[in-house]
Short mmCIF file of C-alpha atoms and ligand atoms in Angstrom, two decimals:
data_model
loop_
_atom_site.label_atom_id
_atom_site.label_comp_id
_atom_site.label_asym_id
_atom_site.label_seq_id
_atom_site.Cartn_x
_atom_site.Cartn_y
_atom_site.Cartn_z
CA MET O 1 115.94 153.10 88.66
CA LYS O 2 112.29 154.02 90.00
CA ILE O 3 109.93 151.41 91.15
CA ALA O 4 106.80 151.14 93.00
CA ILE O 5 105.70 148.41 95.48
CA ILE O 6 101.97 148.30 95.98
CA GLY O 7 101.07 146.58 99.57
CA VAL O 8 103.33 147.27 102.69
CA GLY O 9 102.67 143.92 104.20
CA TYR O 10 105.37 141.37 104.88
CA VAL O 11 106.69 140.95 101.32
CA GLY O 12 106.06 144.04 100.01
CA LEU O 13 107.70 146.27 102.83
CA VAL O 14 110.82 143.70 103.00
CA SER O 15 111.10 143.89 99.42
CA GLY O 16 110.55 147.64 99.28
CA ALA O 17 113.20 148.20 101.86
CA CYS O 18 115.70 145.84 100.20
CA PHE O 19 115.54 147.27 96.87
CA ALA O 20 116.14 150.58 98.42
CA GLU O 21 119.06 149.43 100.17
CA LEU O 22 120.60 148.06 96.77
CA GLY O 23 120.19 151.63 95.15
CA ALA O 24 116.57 151.77 93.65
CA ASP O 25 114.37 154.54 94.16
CA VAL O 26 111.38 152.92 95.78
CA TYR O 27 107.74 154.02 96.32
CA CYS O 28 105.86 151.87 98.61
CA VAL O 29 102.10 152.37 98.37
CA ASP O 30 99.20 151.08 100.44
CA VAL O 31 95.75 152.11 100.95
CA ASP O 32 95.89 151.64 104.65
CA GLU O 33 96.61 155.44 105.72
CA ARG O 34 97.51 154.69 109.15
CA LYS O 35 100.13 152.18 108.29
CA ILE O 36 101.61 154.48 105.90
CA ALA O 37 101.84 157.46 108.45
CA GLN O 38 103.40 155.09 110.82
CA LEU O 39 105.88 154.00 108.43
CA ARG O 40 106.88 157.71 107.80
CA GLU O 41 107.56 158.03 111.44
CA GLY O 42 109.70 154.73 111.56
CA VAL O 43 106.91 152.64 113.18
CA MET O 44 107.09 148.84 111.65
CA PRO O 45 103.51 147.30 111.38
CA ILE O 46 105.35 143.70 111.79
CA TYR O 47 108.49 142.73 113.60
CA GLU O 48 111.34 141.31 111.54
CA ALA O 49 115.07 141.45 112.17
CA ARG O 50 117.03 144.35 110.49
CA LEU O 51 114.26 145.78 108.58
CA GLN O 52 113.77 148.90 110.93
CA PRO O 53 117.06 150.33 110.79
CA MET O 54 117.24 149.42 107.22
CA VAL O 55 113.87 151.41 106.49
CA LYS O 56 115.22 154.23 108.75
CA ARG O 57 118.49 154.65 106.53
CA ASN O 58 116.63 154.46 103.28
CA VAL O 59 113.94 156.97 104.12
CA GLU O 60 116.81 159.29 105.51
CA ALA O 61 118.58 159.04 102.14
CA SER O 62 115.26 159.61 99.99
CA ARG O 63 115.65 156.34 98.28
CA LEU O 64 112.54 155.09 100.10
CA HIS O 65 109.22 156.74 100.15
CA PHE O 66 105.67 156.04 101.47
CA GLU O 67 102.50 156.95 99.89
CA THR O 68 98.90 156.12 99.74
CA ASP O 69 97.74 157.48 96.24
CA LEU O 70 98.99 155.01 93.43
CA SER O 71 97.88 157.38 90.74
CA LEU O 72 100.51 160.01 91.83
CA VAL O 73 103.31 157.46 92.12
CA LEU O 74 102.45 155.82 88.80
CA PRO O 75 103.90 158.51 86.68
CA LEU O 76 107.09 158.24 88.35
CA VAL O 77 108.13 154.77 87.87
CA GLU O 78 108.67 152.42 85.20
CA ILE O 79 108.27 148.87 87.16
CA VAL O 80 105.48 148.41 89.48
CA PHE O 81 105.43 145.17 91.91
CA ILE O 82 102.08 144.17 93.17
CA ALA O 83 102.75 142.54 96.86
CA VAL O 84 99.10 142.83 98.25
CA GLY O 85 97.76 139.82 99.90
CA THR O 86 95.80 136.77 98.79
CA PRO O 87 94.16 135.27 101.84
CA PRO O 88 92.48 131.97 101.35
CA ASP O 89 88.92 131.96 100.38
CA GLN O 90 86.30 129.81 102.20
CA ASP O 91 87.29 126.73 99.76
CA GLY O 92 90.81 127.11 100.23
CA SER O 93 91.70 128.93 97.01
CA ALA O 94 93.71 132.33 96.94
CA ASP O 95 91.50 135.50 97.12
CA LEU O 96 92.57 137.53 94.18
CA SER O 97 90.45 140.25 94.93
CA HIS O 98 93.05 142.74 96.05
CA VAL O 99 95.51 141.96 93.36
CA LEU O 100 92.86 142.49 90.69
CA GLU O 101 91.73 145.87 92.33
CA VAL O 102 95.32 147.02 92.04
CA ALA O 103 95.28 145.98 88.52
CA ARG O 104 92.36 148.15 87.50
CA THR O 105 93.55 151.06 89.65
CA ILE O 106 96.93 150.74 87.35
CA GLY O 107 94.73 150.55 84.09
CA LYS O 108 92.71 153.53 85.44
CA SER O 109 95.71 156.07 85.71
CA MET O 110 98.47 154.61 83.35
CA ASP O 111 99.68 156.69 80.31
CA SER O 112 102.77 155.27 79.26
CA TYR O 113 104.88 152.10 79.49
CA LYS O 114 104.90 150.21 82.70
CA LEU O 115 106.23 146.51 83.73
CA ILE O 116 103.71 145.14 86.27
CA VAL O 117 105.15 142.30 88.37
CA CYS O 118 103.13 140.16 90.58
CA LYS O 119 105.22 139.26 93.79
CA SER O 120 102.32 138.18 95.69
CA THR O 121 101.80 134.50 95.83
CA VAL O 122 98.89 134.02 93.18
CA PRO O 123 97.74 130.66 91.46
CA VAL O 124 98.79 129.88 87.91
CA GLY O 125 96.89 132.14 85.62
CA THR O 126 96.59 135.06 87.76
CA SER O 127 99.26 137.38 85.67
CA ARG O 128 96.88 136.71 82.66
CA LYS O 129 94.05 138.20 84.83
CA VAL O 130 95.85 141.18 85.69
CA LYS O 131 96.74 141.75 82.18
CA ALA O 132 93.32 141.55 81.25
CA ALA O 133 92.10 143.95 83.86
CA ILE O 134 94.58 146.59 83.00
CA ARG O 135 93.75 146.15 79.52
CA GLU O 136 90.15 146.71 80.07
CA GLU O 137 90.48 149.58 81.89
CA LEU O 138 92.98 150.98 79.42
CA ASP O 139 90.33 150.75 76.83
CA LYS O 140 87.60 152.08 78.60
CA ARG O 141 89.54 155.47 78.75
CA GLY O 142 90.64 155.14 75.40
CA PHE O 143 94.20 154.48 75.88
CA GLY O 144 94.33 151.33 74.36
CA ASP O 145 97.51 151.84 72.54
CA VAL O 146 99.56 152.36 75.69
CA GLU O 147 102.03 149.71 76.21
CA PHE O 148 102.61 147.26 78.96
CA ASP O 149 104.20 144.02 80.25
CA VAL O 150 103.20 141.74 82.93
CA ALA O 151 105.73 139.55 84.71
CA SER O 152 105.73 137.29 87.66
CA ASN O 153 108.56 137.44 90.39
CA PRO O 154 107.69 135.30 93.60
CA GLU O 155 109.11 135.61 96.71
CA PHE O 156 110.77 132.86 98.77
CA LEU O 157 111.44 134.88 101.95
CA LYS O 158 110.96 133.27 105.35
CA GLU O 159 109.56 135.09 108.33
CA GLY O 160 112.21 136.08 110.74
CA ASN O 161 115.16 135.69 108.13
CA ALA O 162 113.27 137.77 105.57
CA VAL O 163 115.94 140.55 104.84
CA GLU O 164 118.89 137.86 104.74
CA ASP O 165 116.84 135.69 102.29
CA PHE O 166 116.01 138.70 100.17
CA MET O 167 119.47 140.02 99.80
CA LYS O 168 121.22 136.69 99.50
CA PRO O 169 118.75 134.43 97.80
CA ASP O 170 119.50 130.87 96.57
CA ARG O 171 118.02 131.95 93.15
CA VAL O 172 115.42 134.37 91.91
CA VAL O 173 112.44 133.22 89.82
CA VAL O 174 111.25 135.45 87.17
CA GLY O 175 108.53 134.71 84.73
CA VAL O 176 108.50 136.97 81.32
CA GLU O 177 106.85 137.10 78.02
CA SER O 178 108.80 139.86 76.66
CA ASP O 179 112.55 140.84 76.14
CA ARG O 180 112.11 144.38 77.28
CA ALA O 181 110.55 143.10 80.71
CA LYS O 182 113.47 140.64 80.76
CA GLU O 183 116.17 143.60 80.52
CA LEU O 184 114.21 145.52 82.97
CA LEU O 185 114.21 142.97 85.62
CA THR O 186 117.86 141.98 84.78
CA TYR O 187 118.68 145.62 85.39
CA LEU O 188 116.88 145.79 88.68
CA TYR O 189 118.49 142.69 90.05
CA LYS O 190 121.88 143.51 88.73
CA PRO O 191 123.42 144.94 92.03
CA MET O 192 122.48 141.41 93.67
CA GLN O 193 124.47 139.37 90.83
CA LEU O 194 127.72 140.38 93.21
CA ASN O 195 126.29 137.89 95.68
CA ASN O 196 126.80 134.98 93.03
CA PHE O 197 122.95 134.04 92.85
CA ARG O 198 121.16 133.07 89.55
CA VAL O 199 118.08 134.77 88.04
CA LEU O 200 116.13 132.13 86.46
CA PHE O 201 114.19 133.28 83.55
CA MET O 202 111.18 131.35 82.42
CA ASP O 203 107.56 131.45 81.08
CA ILE O 204 105.17 133.03 83.38
CA PRO O 205 102.88 130.00 84.45
CA SER O 206 105.91 128.22 85.35
CA ALA O 207 107.19 131.03 87.68
CA GLU O 208 103.89 131.18 89.33
CA MET O 209 103.85 127.21 89.72
CA THR O 210 107.50 127.17 90.96
CA LYS O 211 106.28 129.11 94.15
CA TYR O 212 103.61 126.77 94.94
CA ALA O 213 105.54 123.59 94.36
CA ALA O 214 108.41 125.14 96.45
CA ASN O 215 106.14 125.37 99.49
CA ALA O 216 104.41 122.28 98.76
CA MET O 217 107.48 120.34 98.64
CA LEU O 218 108.79 121.84 101.91
CA ALA O 219 105.16 121.13 103.72
CA THR O 220 105.50 117.63 102.27
CA ARG O 221 108.76 117.00 103.81
CA ILE O 222 107.65 118.22 107.26
CA SER O 223 104.46 116.05 107.27
CA PHE O 224 106.46 113.19 105.83
CA MET O 225 108.93 113.48 108.67
CA ASN O 226 106.02 113.97 111.32
CA ASP O 227 104.56 111.02 109.96
CA ILE O 228 107.95 109.08 110.47
CA ALA O 229 108.15 110.67 113.99
CA ASN O 230 104.85 109.20 115.22
CA LEU O 231 105.88 105.74 113.74
CA CYS O 232 109.19 106.00 115.53
CA GLU O 233 107.29 106.14 118.90
CA TYR O 234 105.40 102.96 118.00
CA VAL O 235 108.32 101.09 117.04
CA GLY O 236 110.84 102.29 119.67
CA ALA O 237 113.03 104.24 117.26
CA ASP O 238 114.52 107.83 117.74
CA VAL O 239 113.32 110.34 114.97
CA ASN O 240 116.67 112.35 115.68
CA MET O 241 118.83 109.63 114.77
CA VAL O 242 116.71 108.84 111.65
CA ARG O 243 116.64 112.50 110.77
CA ARG O 244 120.31 112.43 110.67
CA GLY O 245 120.63 109.34 108.90
CA ILE O 246 118.29 110.30 106.30
CA GLY O 247 119.62 113.97 106.21
CA SER O 248 123.15 113.13 105.34
CA ASP O 249 122.09 111.53 102.12
CA SER O 250 122.94 114.27 99.62
CA ARG O 251 119.77 113.35 97.47
CA ILE O 252 117.85 114.25 100.75
CA GLY O 253 119.58 116.77 102.30
CA SER O 254 119.18 117.76 105.85
CA LYS O 255 116.98 121.00 105.80
CA PHE O 256 113.26 121.10 106.70
CA LEU O 257 113.40 117.68 108.18
CA TYR O 258 112.62 118.67 111.67
CA PRO O 259 109.41 116.70 113.25
CA GLY O 260 107.47 119.02 115.60
CA CYS O 261 103.95 119.84 116.44
CA GLY O 262 102.96 120.78 112.81
CA TYR O 263 103.76 123.65 110.32
CA GLY O 264 102.08 126.97 110.44
CA GLY O 265 102.22 130.51 109.26
CA SER O 266 101.11 132.39 106.17
CA CYS O 267 102.37 130.27 103.33
CA PHE O 268 102.43 126.60 103.92
CA PRO O 269 98.96 126.12 105.09
CA LYS O 270 97.58 128.67 102.56
CA ASP O 271 99.50 127.61 99.81
CA VAL O 272 99.12 123.83 99.92
CA LYS O 273 95.19 124.51 100.20
CA ALA O 274 95.57 126.74 97.15
CA LEU O 275 97.32 124.15 95.25
CA ILE O 276 95.02 121.57 96.17
CA GLN O 277 92.13 123.87 94.89
CA THR O 278 93.58 124.82 91.54
CA ALA O 279 94.11 121.15 90.75
CA ARG O 280 90.39 120.53 91.80
CA ASP O 281 89.41 123.42 89.54
CA ASN O 282 91.22 121.66 86.68
CA GLY O 283 89.50 118.21 87.79
CA TYR O 284 92.44 116.93 89.25
CA GLU O 285 92.96 115.45 92.87
CA MET O 286 96.38 116.12 94.43
CA ARG O 287 96.38 113.19 96.68
CA VAL O 288 99.87 113.64 98.18
CA LEU O 289 98.81 117.03 99.29
CA ASN O 290 95.65 115.88 100.81
CA ALA O 291 97.63 113.71 103.14
CA VAL O 292 100.20 116.38 103.76
CA GLU O 293 97.36 118.70 105.19
CA ASP O 294 95.74 115.88 107.17
CA VAL O 295 98.97 114.79 108.67
CA ASN O 296 99.49 118.55 109.79
CA ALA O 297 96.03 118.94 111.30
CA ARG O 298 96.59 115.82 113.23
CA GLN O 299 100.18 116.98 114.22
CA LYS O 300 98.97 120.03 115.91
CA LYS O 301 96.58 118.15 118.28
CA LEU O 302 99.26 115.77 119.13
CA LEU O 303 100.56 117.75 122.41
CA PHE O 304 97.27 117.86 124.01
CA GLU O 305 96.68 114.10 123.51
CA LYS O 306 99.95 113.15 124.93
CA PHE O 307 99.06 115.37 128.22
CA ASP O 308 95.63 113.84 128.21
CA ARG O 309 97.09 110.23 128.17
CA TYR O 310 99.62 110.76 130.71
CA TYR O 311 96.61 111.99 133.39
CA ASN O 312 94.54 109.14 132.20
CA HIS O 313 91.89 111.81 130.75
CA ASP O 314 91.59 113.34 133.96
CA VAL O 315 92.56 116.88 133.18
CA LYS O 316 89.94 119.09 134.06
CA GLY O 317 91.16 122.07 136.57
CA ARG O 318 94.68 121.21 135.69
CA LYS O 319 97.20 124.01 135.36
CA VAL O 320 99.46 124.21 132.29
CA ALA O 321 101.91 126.43 130.92
CA ILE O 322 102.80 127.02 127.44
CA TRP O 323 106.22 128.48 126.32
CA GLY O 324 105.88 130.05 122.84
CA LEU O 325 102.69 131.30 120.77
CA SER O 326 104.09 132.56 117.50
CA PHE O 327 104.07 129.81 114.59
CA LYS O 328 108.00 129.80 114.57
CA PRO O 329 110.63 131.84 116.29
CA GLY O 330 111.81 135.24 115.21
CA THR O 331 108.20 136.50 114.57
CA ASP O 332 104.98 137.78 116.33
CA ASP O 333 102.98 136.09 113.55
CA MET O 334 100.25 133.59 114.84
CA ARG O 335 98.61 132.74 111.76
CA GLU O 336 97.63 128.99 111.61
CA ALA O 337 99.85 128.54 114.86
CA THR O 338 100.09 125.30 116.67
CA SER O 339 99.50 127.11 120.03
CA LEU O 340 96.05 128.30 118.99
CA VAL O 341 94.91 124.68 118.43
CA LEU O 342 96.36 123.59 121.82
CA ILE O 343 95.00 126.42 123.58
CA GLN O 344 91.53 125.80 122.37
CA GLN O 345 91.97 122.00 123.41
CA LEU O 346 93.03 122.85 126.85
CA LEU O 347 90.26 125.56 127.39
CA GLU O 348 87.81 122.91 126.03
CA ALA O 349 88.93 120.24 128.41
CA GLY O 350 88.55 122.93 131.43
CA CYS O 351 92.50 123.33 132.00
CA GLU O 352 93.92 126.80 133.25
CA VAL O 353 96.44 128.12 130.76
CA SER O 354 99.35 130.37 131.23
CA VAL O 355 101.15 131.47 128.23
CA TYR O 356 104.45 133.31 127.73
CA ASP O 357 106.10 134.07 124.29
CA PRO O 358 109.25 136.91 124.04
CA ILE O 359 107.51 138.84 121.25
CA ALA O 360 104.01 137.41 120.25
CA MET O 361 102.11 138.58 123.57
CA ASP O 362 100.03 141.40 121.97
CA GLU O 363 99.39 139.38 119.09
CA ALA O 364 98.05 136.65 121.66
CA LYS O 365 96.12 139.08 123.57
CA ARG O 366 94.37 140.28 120.45
CA ARG O 367 93.61 136.84 119.15
CA ILE O 368 92.77 134.99 122.48
CA GLY O 369 91.62 137.68 124.67
CA ASP O 370 91.33 137.22 128.58
CA LYS O 371 90.76 133.40 128.40
CA VAL O 372 94.46 132.67 129.41
CA ARG O 373 96.67 134.13 131.78
CA TYR O 374 99.81 136.07 130.36
CA ALA O 375 102.75 135.52 132.19
CA ASN O 376 105.67 138.08 132.93
CA ASP O 377 108.56 135.61 131.85
CA LEU O 378 108.97 132.04 131.37
CA TYR O 379 109.48 131.12 135.02
CA ASP O 380 106.05 132.90 136.02
CA ALA O 381 104.33 130.82 133.48
CA VAL O 382 105.17 127.65 134.99
CA ILE O 383 103.94 128.28 138.55
CA ASP O 384 102.01 125.45 140.01
CA ALA O 385 101.77 123.93 136.37
CA ASP O 386 100.86 120.20 135.99
CA ALA O 387 102.57 120.45 132.25
CA LEU O 388 104.83 122.72 130.41
CA PHE O 389 104.25 122.52 126.90
CA HIS O 390 107.09 123.90 124.66
CA VAL O 391 105.51 124.90 121.36
CA THR O 392 107.97 127.55 119.71
CA GLU O 393 111.70 127.10 119.84
CA TRP O 394 112.75 130.56 120.66
CA LYS O 395 116.27 130.98 121.65
CA GLU O 396 115.35 132.11 125.14
CA PHE O 397 113.66 128.90 126.06
CA ARG O 398 117.09 126.89 125.15
CA MET O 399 118.66 127.00 128.64
CA PRO O 400 116.56 127.98 131.48
CA SER O 401 117.17 127.45 134.96
CA TRP O 402 115.63 123.71 135.13
CA GLU O 403 115.94 123.76 138.90
CA VAL O 404 113.71 126.74 139.22
CA VAL O 405 111.36 125.37 136.56
CA LYS O 406 110.92 122.05 138.24
CA ARG O 407 110.56 123.66 141.74
CA SER O 408 107.93 126.12 140.57
CA MET O 409 105.78 123.46 138.75
CA ASN O 410 103.27 121.15 140.68
CA ASN O 411 104.51 118.26 138.35
CA PRO O 412 107.42 118.28 136.19
CA LEU O 413 106.02 116.93 132.84
CA LEU O 414 107.69 118.39 129.88
CA ILE O 415 106.12 118.25 126.70
CA ASP O 416 108.28 119.24 123.80
CA GLY O 417 106.79 120.13 120.46
CA ARG O 418 110.29 120.85 119.00
CA ASN O 419 112.51 118.21 120.35
CA VAL O 420 115.06 120.82 121.47
CA TYR O 421 115.86 119.33 124.92
CA ASP O 422 117.99 116.93 125.99
CA LEU O 423 117.44 116.52 129.75
CA PRO O 424 119.61 114.70 131.85
CA ASP O 425 117.55 112.57 134.19
CA SER O 426 118.74 113.86 137.36
CA PHE O 427 116.61 117.28 136.49
CA GLY O 428 113.69 114.95 137.21
CA PHE O 429 111.20 115.99 134.62
CA THR O 430 108.91 113.52 132.92
CA TYR O 431 110.08 114.24 129.23
CA MET O 432 107.96 113.79 126.16
CA GLY O 433 109.05 114.66 122.50
CA ILE O 434 107.72 113.91 119.25
CA GLY O 435 108.83 110.83 117.96
CA ILE O 436 111.77 110.15 120.60
C1 LIG F 501 107.94 129.67 104.07
C2 LIG F 501 108.77 129.34 103.02
O1 LIG F 501 109.84 128.83 103.68
C3 LIG F 501 109.21 130.50 102.23
O2 LIG F 501 110.16 130.04 101.45
C4 LIG F 501 108.16 131.17 101.69
O3 LIG F 501 108.28 132.15 100.86
C5 LIG F 501 106.76 131.24 103.00
O4 LIG F 501 106.70 130.42 103.56
P1 LIG F 501 107.62 130.75 106.69
O5 LIG F 501 106.26 130.53 106.75
O6 LIG F 501 108.07 132.32 107.13
O7 LIG F 501 108.40 130.58 105.06
O8 LIG F 501 108.37 129.66 107.48
P2 LIG F 501 109.21 128.72 107.62
O9 LIG F 501 110.72 128.75 108.26
O10 LIG F 501 109.47 127.95 106.16
O11 LIG F 501 108.39 127.83 108.55
C6 LIG F 501 107.16 127.12 108.21
C7 LIG F 501 106.58 126.18 109.17
O12 LIG F 501 107.42 124.97 109.29
C8 LIG F 501 106.85 126.70 110.71
O13 LIG F 501 105.65 126.47 111.75
C9 LIG F 501 108.29 125.78 111.26
O14 LIG F 501 108.01 125.54 112.74
C10 LIG F 501 107.83 124.50 110.44
N1 LIG F 501 108.85 123.69 110.08
C11 LIG F 501 109.90 124.19 109.51
C12 LIG F 501 109.09 122.22 110.67
O15 LIG F 501 108.01 121.90 111.44
N2 LIG F 501 110.20 121.61 110.44
C13 LIG F 501 110.99 121.90 109.49
O16 LIG F 501 112.10 121.10 109.46
C14 LIG F 501 110.97 123.38 109.18
#
């Protein structure tokens, strides 16, 4: 089966490589010529475990191709996935200009049946707009009798675990409005049925909504737990115990219940905002989600507040170290990362900041420039520090030599935004977690 995937961003590239791995003939298309040239050379635009060898293997097997001109690819394929970005607009709603631009490009050169599938996270109603844009271009060219279908197939992969998530999903959600589209997508996902998962077919608006509802639900769990954690501190409870206590209730379940210094990344913040905005456009206010956002914004500021309170608001000129910059381990992505909020607060307060991250150093240099010191490793970062902030729970930070860390620091104050350390008192650190 021949398919095209438009947009070699996170979702597009992972999906393209995985479909090729499953035996499909995949054409990945992007207007960014540099990116495409690099991909042909085997250079990945993002860091993602298992992705690079998978791309290489499938390019060598001629199942995965990288192209810049959609009009040349279109005649070769039956299914076209749209996987371009939907960045937030100023008011938080998803910017659909890239998606609709692709739709128009398809309409401009299509001359036989195609199934166009939205994989980008798009607000309810977007597939209808895609359909209208294609139809308009076809009519302009006098190709109004060419048939096509649209479908929605949102992606639930997590950064850092994307290949695994794609290959072994809990479920695949597909919104269709014709039998032909349903048959094509059933066939495309057939090789994966061996992994015993379900393809859930539904109408298109429900599929579009499912993606937002899932991300909003997960973000809600995290903000809810962050609120509980903060209260635990006031009443002398330990949120780790509380988490285990409620997580073992099968109605609640144990995943995504970890309190911390706020959720980041490209999906939760963006999708929660977009859903709030979709509701507003329809005259409805999502009160729970407004609170989810508030709690998250406050949570990102908590690490600095703990530090500031410890030093009685006398922090000017103090040296601090930050372990972890990406929004979570396993990725160099810093979009909406808590580290950015913390660094800004520290710099505004006149602190000297040293940072270290196993993967995201280049990304940090691009975003932050020379306002902080980039340490060579985790021990280098803590030299003379008055506080160490643990912001992203990379494995590399799990079992450092605490003796060395303590000896290097000016004052062994450890502020753990991810609650991963269980330091015995003998190490002599002052330890602060979230909700413990
Ligand atoms: C998320 C969704 O999980 C995925 O299904 C969707 O397709 C895209 O958005 P991703 O953003 O890659 O994926 O990361 P995820 O692992 O979900 O983490 C998001 C944020 O939540 C991170 O900042 C993480 O640190 C935080 N988090 C996660 C918590 O604070 N506590 C938790 O218990 C889990």
